[in-house]
PDB file of C-alpha atoms in Angstrom:
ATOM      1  CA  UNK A   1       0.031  18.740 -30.296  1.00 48.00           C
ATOM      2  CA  UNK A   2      -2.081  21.738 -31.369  1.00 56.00           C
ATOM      3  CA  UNK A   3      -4.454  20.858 -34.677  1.00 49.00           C
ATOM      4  CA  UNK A   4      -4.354  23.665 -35.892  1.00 54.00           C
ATOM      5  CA  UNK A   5      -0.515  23.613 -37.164  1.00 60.00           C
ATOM      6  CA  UNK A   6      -1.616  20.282 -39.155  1.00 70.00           C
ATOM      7  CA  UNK A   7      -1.899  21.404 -42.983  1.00 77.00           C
ATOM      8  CA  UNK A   8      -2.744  19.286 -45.603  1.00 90.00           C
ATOM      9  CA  UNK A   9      -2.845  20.877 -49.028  1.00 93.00           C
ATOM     10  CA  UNK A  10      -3.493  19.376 -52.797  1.00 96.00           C
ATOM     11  CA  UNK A  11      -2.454  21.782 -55.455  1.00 97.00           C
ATOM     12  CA  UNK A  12      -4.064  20.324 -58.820  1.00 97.00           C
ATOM     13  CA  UNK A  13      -1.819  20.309 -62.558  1.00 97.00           C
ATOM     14  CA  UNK A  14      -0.861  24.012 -63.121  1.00 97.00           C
ATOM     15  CA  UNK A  15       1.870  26.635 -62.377  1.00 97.00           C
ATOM     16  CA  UNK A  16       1.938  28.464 -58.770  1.00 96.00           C
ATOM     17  CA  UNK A  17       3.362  31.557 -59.099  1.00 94.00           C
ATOM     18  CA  UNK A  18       4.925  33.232 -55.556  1.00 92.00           C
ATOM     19  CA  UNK A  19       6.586  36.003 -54.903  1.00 88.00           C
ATOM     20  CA  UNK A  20       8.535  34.901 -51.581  1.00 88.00           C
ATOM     21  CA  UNK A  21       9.291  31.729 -49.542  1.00 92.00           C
ATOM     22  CA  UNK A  22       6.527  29.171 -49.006  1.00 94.00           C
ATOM     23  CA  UNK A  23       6.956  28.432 -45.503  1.00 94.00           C
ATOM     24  CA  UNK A  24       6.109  24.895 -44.688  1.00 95.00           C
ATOM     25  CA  UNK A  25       5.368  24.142 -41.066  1.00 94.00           C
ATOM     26  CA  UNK A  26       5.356  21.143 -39.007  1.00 95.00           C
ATOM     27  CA  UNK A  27       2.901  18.390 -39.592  1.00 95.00           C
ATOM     28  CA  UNK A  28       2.712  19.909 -42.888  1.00 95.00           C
ATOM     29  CA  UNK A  29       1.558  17.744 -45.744  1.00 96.00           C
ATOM     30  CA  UNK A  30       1.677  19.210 -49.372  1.00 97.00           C
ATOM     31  CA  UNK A  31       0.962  16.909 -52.464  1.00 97.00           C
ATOM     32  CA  UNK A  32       0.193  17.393 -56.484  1.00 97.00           C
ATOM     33  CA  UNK A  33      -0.880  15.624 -59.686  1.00 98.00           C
ATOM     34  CA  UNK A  34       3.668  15.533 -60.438  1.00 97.00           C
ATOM     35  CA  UNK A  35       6.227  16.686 -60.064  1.00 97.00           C
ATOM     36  CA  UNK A  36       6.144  18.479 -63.528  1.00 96.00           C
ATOM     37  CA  UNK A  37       2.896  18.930 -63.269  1.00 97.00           C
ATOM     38  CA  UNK A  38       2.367  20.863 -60.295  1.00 98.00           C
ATOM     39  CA  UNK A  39       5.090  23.419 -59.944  1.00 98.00           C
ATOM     40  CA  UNK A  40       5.426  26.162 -57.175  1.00 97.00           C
ATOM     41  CA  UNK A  41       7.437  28.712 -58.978  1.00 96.00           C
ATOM     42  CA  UNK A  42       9.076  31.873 -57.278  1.00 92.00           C
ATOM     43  CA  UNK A  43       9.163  34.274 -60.255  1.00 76.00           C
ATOM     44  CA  UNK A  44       9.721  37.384 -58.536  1.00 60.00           C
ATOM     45  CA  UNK A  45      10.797  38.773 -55.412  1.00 51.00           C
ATOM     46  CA  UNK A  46       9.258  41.674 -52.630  1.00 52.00           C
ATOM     47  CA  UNK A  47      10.363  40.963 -49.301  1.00 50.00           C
ATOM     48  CA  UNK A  48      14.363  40.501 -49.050  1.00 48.00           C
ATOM     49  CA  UNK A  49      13.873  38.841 -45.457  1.00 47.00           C
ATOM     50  CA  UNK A  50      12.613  35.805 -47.585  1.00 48.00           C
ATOM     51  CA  UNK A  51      14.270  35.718 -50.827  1.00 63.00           C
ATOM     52  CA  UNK A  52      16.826  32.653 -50.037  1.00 76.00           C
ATOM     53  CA  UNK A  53      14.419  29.774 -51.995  1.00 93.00           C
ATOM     54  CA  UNK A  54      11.047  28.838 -53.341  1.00 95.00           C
ATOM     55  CA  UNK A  55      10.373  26.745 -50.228  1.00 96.00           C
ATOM     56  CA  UNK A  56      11.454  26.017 -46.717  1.00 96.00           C
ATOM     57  CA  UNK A  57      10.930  24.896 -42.828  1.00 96.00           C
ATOM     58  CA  UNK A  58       9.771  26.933 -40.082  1.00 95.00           C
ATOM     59  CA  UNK A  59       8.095  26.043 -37.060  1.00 94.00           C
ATOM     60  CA  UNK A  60       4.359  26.157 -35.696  1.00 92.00           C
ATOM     61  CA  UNK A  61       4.137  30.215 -35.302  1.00 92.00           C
ATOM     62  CA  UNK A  62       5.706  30.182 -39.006  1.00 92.00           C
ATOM     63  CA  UNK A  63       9.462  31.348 -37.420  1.00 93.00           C
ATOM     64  CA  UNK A  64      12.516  30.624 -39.791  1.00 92.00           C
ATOM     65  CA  UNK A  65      16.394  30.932 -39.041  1.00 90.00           C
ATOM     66  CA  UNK A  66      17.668  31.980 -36.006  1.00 91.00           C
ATOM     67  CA  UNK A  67      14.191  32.215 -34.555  1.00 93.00           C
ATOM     68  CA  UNK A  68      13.216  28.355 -34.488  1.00 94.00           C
ATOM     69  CA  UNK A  69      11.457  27.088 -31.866  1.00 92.00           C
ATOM     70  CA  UNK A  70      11.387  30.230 -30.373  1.00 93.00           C
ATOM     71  CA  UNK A  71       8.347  30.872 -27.985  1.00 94.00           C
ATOM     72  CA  UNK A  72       7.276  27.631 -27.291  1.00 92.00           C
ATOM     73  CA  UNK A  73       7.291  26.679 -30.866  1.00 93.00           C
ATOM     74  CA  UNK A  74       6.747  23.167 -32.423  1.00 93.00           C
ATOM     75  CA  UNK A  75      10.075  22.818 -34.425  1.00 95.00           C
ATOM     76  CA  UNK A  76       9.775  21.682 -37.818  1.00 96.00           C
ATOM     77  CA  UNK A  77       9.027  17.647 -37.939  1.00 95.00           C
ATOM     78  CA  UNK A  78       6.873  15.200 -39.600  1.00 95.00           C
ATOM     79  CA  UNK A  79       6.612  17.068 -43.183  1.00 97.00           C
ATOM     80  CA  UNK A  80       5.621  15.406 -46.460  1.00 97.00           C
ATOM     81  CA  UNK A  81       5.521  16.942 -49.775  1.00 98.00           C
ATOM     82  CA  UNK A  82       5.168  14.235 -52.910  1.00 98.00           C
ATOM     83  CA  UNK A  83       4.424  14.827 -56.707  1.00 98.00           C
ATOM     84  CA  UNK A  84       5.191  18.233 -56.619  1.00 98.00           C
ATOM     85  CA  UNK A  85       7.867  20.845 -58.061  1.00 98.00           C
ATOM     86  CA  UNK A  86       9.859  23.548 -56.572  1.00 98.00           C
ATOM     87  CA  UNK A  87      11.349  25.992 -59.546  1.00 97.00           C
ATOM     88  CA  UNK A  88      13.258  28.372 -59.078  1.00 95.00           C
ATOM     89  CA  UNK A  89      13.836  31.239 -61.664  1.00 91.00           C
ATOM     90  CA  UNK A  90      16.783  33.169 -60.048  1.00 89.00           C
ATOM     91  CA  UNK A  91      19.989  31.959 -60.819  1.00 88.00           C
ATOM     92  CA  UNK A  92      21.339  32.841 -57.244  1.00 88.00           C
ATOM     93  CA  UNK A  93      19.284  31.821 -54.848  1.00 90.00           C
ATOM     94  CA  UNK A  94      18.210  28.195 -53.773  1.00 95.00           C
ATOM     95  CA  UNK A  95      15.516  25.881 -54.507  1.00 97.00           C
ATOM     96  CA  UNK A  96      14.391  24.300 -50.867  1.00 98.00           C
ATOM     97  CA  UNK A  97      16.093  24.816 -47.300  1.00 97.00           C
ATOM     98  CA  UNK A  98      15.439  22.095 -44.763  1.00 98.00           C
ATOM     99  CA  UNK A  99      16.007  23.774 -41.817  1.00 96.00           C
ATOM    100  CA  UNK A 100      16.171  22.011 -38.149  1.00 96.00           C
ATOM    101  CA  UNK A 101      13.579  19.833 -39.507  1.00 96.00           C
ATOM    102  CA  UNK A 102      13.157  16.401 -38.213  1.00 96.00           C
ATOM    103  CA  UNK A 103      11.483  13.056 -39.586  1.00 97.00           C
ATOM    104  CA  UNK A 104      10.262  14.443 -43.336  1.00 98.00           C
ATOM    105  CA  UNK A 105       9.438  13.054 -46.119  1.00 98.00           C
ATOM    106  CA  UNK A 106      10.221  13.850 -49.568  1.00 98.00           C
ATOM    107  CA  UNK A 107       8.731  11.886 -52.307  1.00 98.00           C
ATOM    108  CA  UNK A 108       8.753  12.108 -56.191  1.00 98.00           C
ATOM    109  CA  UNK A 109       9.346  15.839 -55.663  1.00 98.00           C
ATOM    110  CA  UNK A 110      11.567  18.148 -58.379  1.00 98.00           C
ATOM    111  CA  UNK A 111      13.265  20.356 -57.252  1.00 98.00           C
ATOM    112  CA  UNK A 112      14.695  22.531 -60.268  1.00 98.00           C
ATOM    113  CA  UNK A 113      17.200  25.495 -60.972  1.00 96.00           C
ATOM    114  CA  UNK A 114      17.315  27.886 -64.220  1.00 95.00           C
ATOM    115  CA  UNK A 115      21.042  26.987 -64.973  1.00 95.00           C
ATOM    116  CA  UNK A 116      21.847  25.075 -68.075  1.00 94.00           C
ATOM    117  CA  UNK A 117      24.340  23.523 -69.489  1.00 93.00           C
ATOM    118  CA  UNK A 118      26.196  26.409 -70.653  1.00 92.00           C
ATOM    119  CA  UNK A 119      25.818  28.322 -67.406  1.00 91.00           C
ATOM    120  CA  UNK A 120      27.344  25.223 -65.807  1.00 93.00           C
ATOM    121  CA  UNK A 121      31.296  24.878 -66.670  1.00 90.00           C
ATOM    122  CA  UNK A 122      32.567  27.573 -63.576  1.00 89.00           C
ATOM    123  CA  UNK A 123      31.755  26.643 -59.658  1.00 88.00           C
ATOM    124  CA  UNK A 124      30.276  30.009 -59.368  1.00 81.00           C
ATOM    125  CA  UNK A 125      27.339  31.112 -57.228  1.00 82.00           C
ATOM    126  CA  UNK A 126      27.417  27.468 -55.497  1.00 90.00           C
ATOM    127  CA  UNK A 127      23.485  27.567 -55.536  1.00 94.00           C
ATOM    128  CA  UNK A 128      21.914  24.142 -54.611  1.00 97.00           C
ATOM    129  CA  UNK A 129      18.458  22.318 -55.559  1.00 98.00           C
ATOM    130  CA  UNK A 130      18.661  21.289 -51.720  1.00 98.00           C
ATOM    131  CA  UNK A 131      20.111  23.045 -49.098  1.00 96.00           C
ATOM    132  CA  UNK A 132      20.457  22.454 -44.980  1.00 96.00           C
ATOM    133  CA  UNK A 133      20.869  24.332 -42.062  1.00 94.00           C
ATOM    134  CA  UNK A 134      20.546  22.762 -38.100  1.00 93.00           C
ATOM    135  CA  UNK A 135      21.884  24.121 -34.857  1.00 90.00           C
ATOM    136  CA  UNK A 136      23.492  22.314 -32.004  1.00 88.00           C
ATOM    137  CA  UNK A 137      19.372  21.387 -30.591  1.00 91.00           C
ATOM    138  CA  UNK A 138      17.807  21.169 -33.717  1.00 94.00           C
ATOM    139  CA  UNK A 139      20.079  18.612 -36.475  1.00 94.00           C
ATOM    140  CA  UNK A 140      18.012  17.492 -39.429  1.00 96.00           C
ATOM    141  CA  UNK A 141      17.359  14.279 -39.157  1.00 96.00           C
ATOM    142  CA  UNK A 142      15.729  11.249 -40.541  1.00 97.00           C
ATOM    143  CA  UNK A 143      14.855  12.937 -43.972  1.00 98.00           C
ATOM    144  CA  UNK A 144      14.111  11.001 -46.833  1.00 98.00           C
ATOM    145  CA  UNK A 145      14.166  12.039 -50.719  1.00 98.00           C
ATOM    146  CA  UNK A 146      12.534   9.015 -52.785  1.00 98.00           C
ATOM    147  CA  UNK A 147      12.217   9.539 -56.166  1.00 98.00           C
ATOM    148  CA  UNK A 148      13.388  13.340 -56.494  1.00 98.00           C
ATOM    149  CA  UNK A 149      14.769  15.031 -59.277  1.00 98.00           C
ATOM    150  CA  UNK A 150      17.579  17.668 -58.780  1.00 98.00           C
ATOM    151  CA  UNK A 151      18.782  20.384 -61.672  1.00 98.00           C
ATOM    152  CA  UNK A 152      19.849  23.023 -62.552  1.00 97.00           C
ATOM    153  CA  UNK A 153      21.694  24.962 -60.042  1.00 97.00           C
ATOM    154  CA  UNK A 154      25.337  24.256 -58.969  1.00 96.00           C
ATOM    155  CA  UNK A 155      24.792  21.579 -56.749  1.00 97.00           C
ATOM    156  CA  UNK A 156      22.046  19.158 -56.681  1.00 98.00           C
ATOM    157  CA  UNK A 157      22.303  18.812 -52.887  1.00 98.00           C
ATOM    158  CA  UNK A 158      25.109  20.350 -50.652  1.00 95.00           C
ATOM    159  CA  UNK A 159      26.278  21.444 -47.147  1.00 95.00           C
ATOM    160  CA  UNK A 160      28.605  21.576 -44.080  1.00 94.00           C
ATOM    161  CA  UNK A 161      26.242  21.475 -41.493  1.00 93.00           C
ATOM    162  CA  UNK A 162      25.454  18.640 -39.351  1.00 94.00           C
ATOM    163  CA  UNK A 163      22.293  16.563 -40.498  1.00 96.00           C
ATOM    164  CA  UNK A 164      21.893  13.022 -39.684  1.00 96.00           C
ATOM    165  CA  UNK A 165      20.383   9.888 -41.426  1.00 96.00           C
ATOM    166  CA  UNK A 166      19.616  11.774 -44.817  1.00 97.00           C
ATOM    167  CA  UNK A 167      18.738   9.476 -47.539  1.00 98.00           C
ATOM    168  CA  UNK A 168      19.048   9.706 -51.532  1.00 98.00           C
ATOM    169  CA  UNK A 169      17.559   7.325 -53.540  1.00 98.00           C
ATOM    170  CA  UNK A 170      15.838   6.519 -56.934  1.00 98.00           C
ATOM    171  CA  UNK A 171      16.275   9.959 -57.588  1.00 98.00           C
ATOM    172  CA  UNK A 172      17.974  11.402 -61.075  1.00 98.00           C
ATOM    173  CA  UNK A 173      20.905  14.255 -60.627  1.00 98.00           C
ATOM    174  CA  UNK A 174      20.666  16.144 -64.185  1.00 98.00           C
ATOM    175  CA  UNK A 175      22.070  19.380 -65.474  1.00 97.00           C
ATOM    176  CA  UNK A 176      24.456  20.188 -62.084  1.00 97.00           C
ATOM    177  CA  UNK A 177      27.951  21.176 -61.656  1.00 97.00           C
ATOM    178  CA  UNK A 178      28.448  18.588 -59.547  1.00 97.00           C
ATOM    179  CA  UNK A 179      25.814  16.410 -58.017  1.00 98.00           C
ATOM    180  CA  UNK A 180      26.245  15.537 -54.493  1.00 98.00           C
ATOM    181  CA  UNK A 181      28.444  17.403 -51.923  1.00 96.00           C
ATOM    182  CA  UNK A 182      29.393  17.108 -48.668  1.00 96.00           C
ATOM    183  CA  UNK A 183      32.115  18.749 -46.400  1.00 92.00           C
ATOM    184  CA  UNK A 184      34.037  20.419 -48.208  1.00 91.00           C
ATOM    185  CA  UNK A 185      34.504  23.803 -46.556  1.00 88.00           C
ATOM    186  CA  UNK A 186      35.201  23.639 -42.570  1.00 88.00           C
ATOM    187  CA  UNK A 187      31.822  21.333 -41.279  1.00 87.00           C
ATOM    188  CA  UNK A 188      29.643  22.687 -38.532  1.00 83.00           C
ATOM    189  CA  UNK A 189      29.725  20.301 -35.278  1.00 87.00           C
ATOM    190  CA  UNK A 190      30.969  17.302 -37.327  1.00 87.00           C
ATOM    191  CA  UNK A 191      29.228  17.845 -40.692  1.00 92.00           C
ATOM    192  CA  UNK A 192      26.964  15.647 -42.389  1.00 95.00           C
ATOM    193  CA  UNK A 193      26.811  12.202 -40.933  1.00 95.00           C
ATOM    194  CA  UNK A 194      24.820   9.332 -42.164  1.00 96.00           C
ATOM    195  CA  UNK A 195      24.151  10.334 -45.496  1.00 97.00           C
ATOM    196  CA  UNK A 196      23.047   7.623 -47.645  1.00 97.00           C
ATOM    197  CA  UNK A 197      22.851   7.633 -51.820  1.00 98.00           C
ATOM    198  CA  UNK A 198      21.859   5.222 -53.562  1.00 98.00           C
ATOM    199  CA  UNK A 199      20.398   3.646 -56.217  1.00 98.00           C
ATOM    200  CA  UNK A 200      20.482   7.216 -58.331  1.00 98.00           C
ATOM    201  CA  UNK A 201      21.133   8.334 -61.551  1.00 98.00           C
ATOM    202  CA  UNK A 202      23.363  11.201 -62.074  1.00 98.00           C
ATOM    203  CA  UNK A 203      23.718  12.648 -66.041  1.00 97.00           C
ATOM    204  CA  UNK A 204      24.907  15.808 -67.064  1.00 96.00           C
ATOM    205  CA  UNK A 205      27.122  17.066 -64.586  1.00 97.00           C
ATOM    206  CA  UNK A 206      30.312  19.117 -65.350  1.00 96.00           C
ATOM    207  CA  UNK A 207      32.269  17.748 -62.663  1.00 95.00           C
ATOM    208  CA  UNK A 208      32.181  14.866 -59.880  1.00 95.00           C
ATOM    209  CA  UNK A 209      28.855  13.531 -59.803  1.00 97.00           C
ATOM    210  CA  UNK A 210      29.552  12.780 -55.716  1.00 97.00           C
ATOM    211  CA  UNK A 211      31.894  14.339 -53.562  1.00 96.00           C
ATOM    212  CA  UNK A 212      32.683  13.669 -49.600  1.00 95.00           C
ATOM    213  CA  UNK A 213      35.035  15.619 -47.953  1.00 92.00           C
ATOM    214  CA  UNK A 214      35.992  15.456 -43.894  1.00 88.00           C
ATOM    215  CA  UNK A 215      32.647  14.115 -43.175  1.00 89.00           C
ATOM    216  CA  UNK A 216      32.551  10.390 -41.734  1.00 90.00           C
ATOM    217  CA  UNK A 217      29.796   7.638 -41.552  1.00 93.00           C
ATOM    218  CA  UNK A 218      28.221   8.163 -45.278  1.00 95.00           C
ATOM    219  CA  UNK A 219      27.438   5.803 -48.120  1.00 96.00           C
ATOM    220  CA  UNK A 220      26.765   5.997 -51.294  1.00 96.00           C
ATOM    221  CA  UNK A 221      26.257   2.862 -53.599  1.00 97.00           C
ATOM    222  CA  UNK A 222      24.278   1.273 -56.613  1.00 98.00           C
ATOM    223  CA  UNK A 223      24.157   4.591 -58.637  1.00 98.00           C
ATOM    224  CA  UNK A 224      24.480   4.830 -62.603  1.00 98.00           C
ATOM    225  CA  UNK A 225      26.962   7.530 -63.430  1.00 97.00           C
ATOM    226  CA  UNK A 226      26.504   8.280 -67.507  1.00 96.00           C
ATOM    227  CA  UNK A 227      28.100  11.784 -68.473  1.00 95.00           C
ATOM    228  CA  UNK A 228      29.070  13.298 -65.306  1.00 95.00           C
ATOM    229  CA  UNK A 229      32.676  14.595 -65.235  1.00 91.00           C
ATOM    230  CA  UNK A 230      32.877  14.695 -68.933  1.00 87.00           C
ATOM    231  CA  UNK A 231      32.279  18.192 -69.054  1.00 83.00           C
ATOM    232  CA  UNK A 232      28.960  17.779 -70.763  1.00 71.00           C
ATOM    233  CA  UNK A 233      30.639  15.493 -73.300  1.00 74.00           C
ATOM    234  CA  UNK A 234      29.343  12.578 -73.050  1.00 67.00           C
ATOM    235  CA  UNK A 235      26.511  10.119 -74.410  1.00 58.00           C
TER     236      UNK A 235
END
Protein backbone atom coordinates (compact mmCIF):
# COMPACT_ATOMS: atom_id res chain seq x y z
CA UNK A 1 0.00 0.00 0.00
CA UNK A 2 1.25 3.50 -0.88
CA UNK A 3 2.76 5.49 2.46
CA UNK A 4 1.90 8.29 1.58
CA UNK A 5 -2.08 7.89 2.17
CA UNK A 6 -1.03 6.88 5.93
CA UNK A 7 -1.96 10.07 8.16
CA UNK A 8 -1.52 10.27 11.60
CA UNK A 9 -2.59 13.52 13.20
CA UNK A 10 -2.73 14.81 17.10
CA UNK A 11 -4.81 17.89 17.47
CA UNK A 12 -3.95 19.25 21.14
CA UNK A 13 -7.07 20.80 23.75
CA UNK A 14 -8.72 23.63 21.71
CA UNK A 15 -11.54 24.37 19.18
CA UNK A 16 -10.93 23.60 15.26
CA UNK A 17 -12.87 25.70 13.38
CA UNK A 18 -13.68 24.41 9.44
CA UNK A 19 -15.52 25.62 7.00
CA UNK A 20 -16.32 22.26 4.97
CA UNK A 21 -15.99 18.45 5.36
CA UNK A 22 -12.81 17.02 6.88
CA UNK A 23 -12.17 14.26 4.64
CA UNK A 24 -10.59 11.37 6.38
CA UNK A 25 -8.80 8.88 4.18
CA UNK A 26 -7.76 5.41 4.53
CA UNK A 27 -5.14 4.40 7.00
CA UNK A 28 -6.08 7.54 8.56
CA UNK A 29 -5.40 7.94 12.24
CA UNK A 30 -6.71 11.15 14.05
CA UNK A 31 -6.49 11.46 17.95
CA UNK A 32 -6.90 14.43 20.78
CA UNK A 33 -6.45 15.30 24.47
CA UNK A 34 -10.96 14.35 24.61
CA UNK A 35 -13.48 14.25 23.32
CA UNK A 36 -14.61 17.68 24.82
CA UNK A 37 -11.52 18.81 24.68
CA UNK A 38 -10.54 18.66 21.23
CA UNK A 39 -13.44 19.58 19.04
CA UNK A 40 -13.46 19.90 15.14
CA UNK A 41 -16.26 22.30 14.67
CA UNK A 42 -17.86 23.20 11.18
CA UNK A 43 -19.12 26.74 11.90
CA UNK A 44 -19.69 27.90 8.55
CA UNK A 45 -20.10 26.78 5.17
CA UNK A 46 -18.36 27.77 1.36
CA UNK A 47 -18.41 24.94 -0.84
CA UNK A 48 -22.08 23.28 -1.16
CA UNK A 49 -20.39 20.05 -2.78
CA UNK A 50 -19.27 19.39 0.91
CA UNK A 51 -21.70 20.76 3.26
CA UNK A 52 -23.43 17.25 4.35
CA UNK A 53 -21.21 16.94 7.94
CA UNK A 54 -18.21 18.01 9.92
CA UNK A 55 -16.41 14.80 8.96
CA UNK A 56 -16.38 11.86 6.64
CA UNK A 57 -14.67 8.87 4.45
CA UNK A 58 -13.17 9.11 1.18
CA UNK A 59 -10.63 7.14 -0.38
CA UNK A 60 -6.73 7.51 -1.09
CA UNK A 61 -7.06 10.39 -3.96
CA UNK A 62 -9.53 12.10 -1.29
CA UNK A 63 -12.87 10.95 -3.64
CA UNK A 64 -16.29 10.92 -1.70
CA UNK A 65 -19.82 9.57 -2.87
CA UNK A 66 -20.39 8.20 -5.99
CA UNK A 67 -16.74 8.53 -6.88
CA UNK A 68 -15.18 5.87 -4.36
CA UNK A 69 -12.61 3.88 -5.36
CA UNK A 70 -12.64 5.38 -8.49
CA UNK A 71 -9.22 5.34 -10.40
CA UNK A 72 -7.50 2.80 -8.74
CA UNK A 73 -8.32 4.19 -5.41
CA UNK A 74 -7.66 2.63 -1.92
CA UNK A 75 -11.30 2.58 -0.53
CA UNK A 76 -11.73 3.82 2.81
CA UNK A 77 -10.41 1.08 5.57
CA UNK A 78 -8.42 0.85 8.62
CA UNK A 79 -9.42 4.45 10.18
CA UNK A 80 -9.08 5.42 13.85
CA UNK A 81 -10.11 8.57 15.40
CA UNK A 82 -10.18 8.49 19.55
CA UNK A 83 -10.58 11.40 22.14
CA UNK A 84 -11.83 13.68 19.82
CA UNK A 85 -15.17 15.72 18.96
CA UNK A 86 -17.10 16.29 15.89
CA UNK A 87 -19.69 19.45 16.43
CA UNK A 88 -21.76 20.41 14.35
CA UNK A 89 -23.46 23.93 14.42
CA UNK A 90 -26.13 23.57 11.65
CA UNK A 91 -29.20 22.18 12.67
CA UNK A 92 -29.67 20.33 9.24
CA UNK A 93 -26.91 18.75 8.28
CA UNK A 94 -25.03 15.70 9.90
CA UNK A 95 -22.30 15.18 12.22
CA UNK A 96 -20.01 12.16 10.58
CA UNK A 97 -20.76 9.95 7.36
CA UNK A 98 -19.03 6.59 7.24
CA UNK A 99 -19.05 5.95 3.86
CA UNK A 100 -17.95 2.40 2.18
CA UNK A 101 -15.50 2.32 4.88
CA UNK A 102 -14.21 -0.90 6.13
CA UNK A 103 -12.45 -2.12 9.50
CA UNK A 104 -12.51 1.50 11.59
CA UNK A 105 -12.25 2.34 14.69
CA UNK A 106 -14.04 4.75 16.72
CA UNK A 107 -13.04 5.33 20.22
CA UNK A 108 -14.12 7.79 23.03
CA UNK A 109 -15.14 10.11 20.18
CA UNK A 110 -18.34 12.80 20.54
CA UNK A 111 -20.01 13.30 18.09
CA UNK A 112 -22.52 16.30 18.84
CA UNK A 113 -25.56 18.22 17.21
CA UNK A 114 -26.91 21.91 18.15
CA UNK A 115 -30.51 20.59 18.90
CA UNK A 116 -31.80 20.75 22.40
CA UNK A 117 -34.30 19.69 24.20
CA UNK A 118 -36.83 22.01 23.05
CA UNK A 119 -35.91 21.64 19.39
CA UNK A 120 -36.44 17.92 19.99
CA UNK A 121 -40.38 17.02 20.45
CA UNK A 122 -41.19 16.85 16.24
CA UNK A 123 -39.23 14.07 13.94
CA UNK A 124 -38.28 16.86 11.72
CA UNK A 125 -35.09 17.28 9.70
CA UNK A 126 -34.13 13.49 10.70
CA UNK A 127 -30.42 14.73 11.08
CA UNK A 128 -28.13 12.07 12.74
CA UNK A 129 -24.81 12.26 14.99
CA UNK A 130 -23.82 9.16 12.71
CA UNK A 131 -24.78 8.51 9.43
CA UNK A 132 -23.92 5.53 6.64
CA UNK A 133 -23.83 5.09 3.17
CA UNK A 134 -22.22 1.67 1.20
CA UNK A 135 -22.85 0.38 -2.29
CA UNK A 136 -23.33 -3.13 -3.47
CA UNK A 137 -18.89 -3.47 -3.52
CA UNK A 138 -18.20 -1.33 -0.83
CA UNK A 139 -20.68 -2.28 2.66
CA UNK A 140 -19.33 -0.77 5.85
CA UNK A 141 -18.12 -3.16 7.76
CA UNK A 142 -16.46 -4.15 10.93
CA UNK A 143 -16.81 -0.59 12.55
CA UNK A 144 -16.55 -0.14 16.05
CA UNK A 145 -17.80 2.92 18.34
CA UNK A 146 -16.32 2.34 22.02
CA UNK A 147 -17.00 4.83 24.29
CA UNK A 148 -18.81 7.54 21.98
CA UNK A 149 -21.13 10.06 22.87
CA UNK A 150 -24.09 10.93 20.51
CA UNK A 151 -26.43 14.33 20.85
CA UNK A 152 -28.10 16.52 19.72
CA UNK A 153 -29.50 15.96 16.37
CA UNK A 154 -32.56 13.73 15.62
CA UNK A 155 -31.03 10.57 15.70
CA UNK A 156 -28.02 9.51 17.49
CA UNK A 157 -27.20 6.93 14.79
CA UNK A 158 -29.51 5.95 11.81
CA UNK A 159 -29.87 4.35 8.32
CA UNK A 160 -31.28 1.96 5.65
CA UNK A 161 -28.33 1.05 4.00
CA UNK A 162 -26.56 -2.12 4.26
CA UNK A 163 -23.53 -2.09 6.80
CA UNK A 164 -22.37 -5.12 8.49
CA UNK A 165 -20.90 -6.00 11.98
CA UNK A 166 -21.37 -2.36 13.44
CA UNK A 167 -20.90 -2.22 17.07
CA UNK A 168 -22.29 0.23 19.93
CA UNK A 169 -21.03 0.06 23.14
CA UNK A 170 -20.17 1.96 26.42
CA UNK A 171 -21.31 4.80 24.67
CA UNK A 172 -24.08 7.46 26.22
CA UNK A 173 -27.20 8.48 23.75
CA UNK A 174 -28.22 12.08 25.27
CA UNK A 175 -30.41 14.87 24.04
CA UNK A 176 -31.91 12.77 20.69
CA UNK A 177 -35.27 12.25 19.36
CA UNK A 178 -34.77 8.91 19.36
CA UNK A 179 -31.52 7.13 19.86
CA UNK A 180 -30.85 4.27 17.69
CA UNK A 181 -32.55 3.51 14.31
CA UNK A 182 -32.54 1.09 11.92
CA UNK A 183 -34.79 0.19 8.86
CA UNK A 184 -37.36 1.95 8.96
CA UNK A 185 -37.91 3.38 5.49
CA UNK A 186 -37.48 0.70 2.48
CA UNK A 187 -33.56 -0.81 3.34
CA UNK A 188 -30.97 -0.78 0.61
CA UNK A 189 -29.81 -4.53 -0.35
CA UNK A 190 -31.06 -5.93 3.00
CA UNK A 191 -30.38 -3.03 5.39
CA UNK A 192 -28.33 -3.02 8.33
CA UNK A 193 -27.25 -6.43 9.44
CA UNK A 194 -25.23 -7.28 12.43
CA UNK A 195 -25.64 -4.36 14.39
CA UNK A 196 -24.73 -4.80 17.88
CA UNK A 197 -25.65 -2.27 21.07
CA UNK A 198 -24.79 -2.76 24.05
CA UNK A 199 -23.86 -1.95 27.23
CA UNK A 200 -25.07 1.96 26.55
CA UNK A 201 -26.72 4.51 28.22
CA UNK A 202 -29.44 6.33 26.54
CA UNK A 203 -31.06 9.66 28.60
CA UNK A 204 -32.96 12.29 27.23
CA UNK A 205 -34.61 11.13 24.31
CA UNK A 206 -38.17 12.19 23.24
CA UNK A 207 -39.10 9.01 21.86
CA UNK A 208 -37.82 5.22 21.59
CA UNK A 209 -34.42 5.14 22.74
CA UNK A 210 -33.88 1.95 20.04
CA UNK A 211 -35.78 1.17 17.15
CA UNK A 212 -35.37 -1.91 14.48
CA UNK A 213 -37.48 -2.10 11.73
CA UNK A 214 -37.28 -4.90 8.64
CA UNK A 215 -33.70 -5.36 9.31
CA UNK A 216 -32.63 -8.99 10.60
CA UNK A 217 -29.53 -10.36 12.52
CA UNK A 218 -29.10 -7.30 15.18
CA UNK A 219 -28.74 -7.17 18.94
CA UNK A 220 -28.98 -4.95 21.30
CA UNK A 221 -28.61 -5.80 25.12
CA UNK A 222 -27.27 -4.63 28.64
CA UNK A 223 -28.22 -0.91 28.07
CA UNK A 224 -29.63 1.52 30.90
CA UNK A 225 -32.63 3.32 29.54
CA UNK A 226 -33.40 6.43 32.22
CA UNK A 227 -35.73 9.17 30.54
CA UNK A 228 -36.06 8.15 27.06
CA UNK A 229 -39.67 8.04 25.79
CA UNK A 230 -40.86 10.24 28.52
CA UNK A 231 -40.88 13.12 26.44
CA UNK A 232 -38.11 14.78 28.36
CA UNK A 233 -40.02 14.07 31.57
CA UNK A 234 -38.26 12.11 33.39
CA UNK A 235 -35.54 11.89 36.29
Amino acid sequence: VNPQIRRSLFFPAGVYRVTSSILIPPYATLWGEGADNSIIQLDSMDDSTLVSCVARTVDSLQQYGINIGNNNATPPKYITISKLGFDNLDPLTDVFLVQDADNCTFQSVGFYGPLTQSSLTTEADFTKCVAFESTTTLVCSQILFDGCFFSGTTYGVSTDQQVKGVTFTNGKFDTLYKGVVLGTNPVTNGGPTGVRITSNVFDHIYAEGIVFGDVRLNASGHNVFYDVGDHFGGV
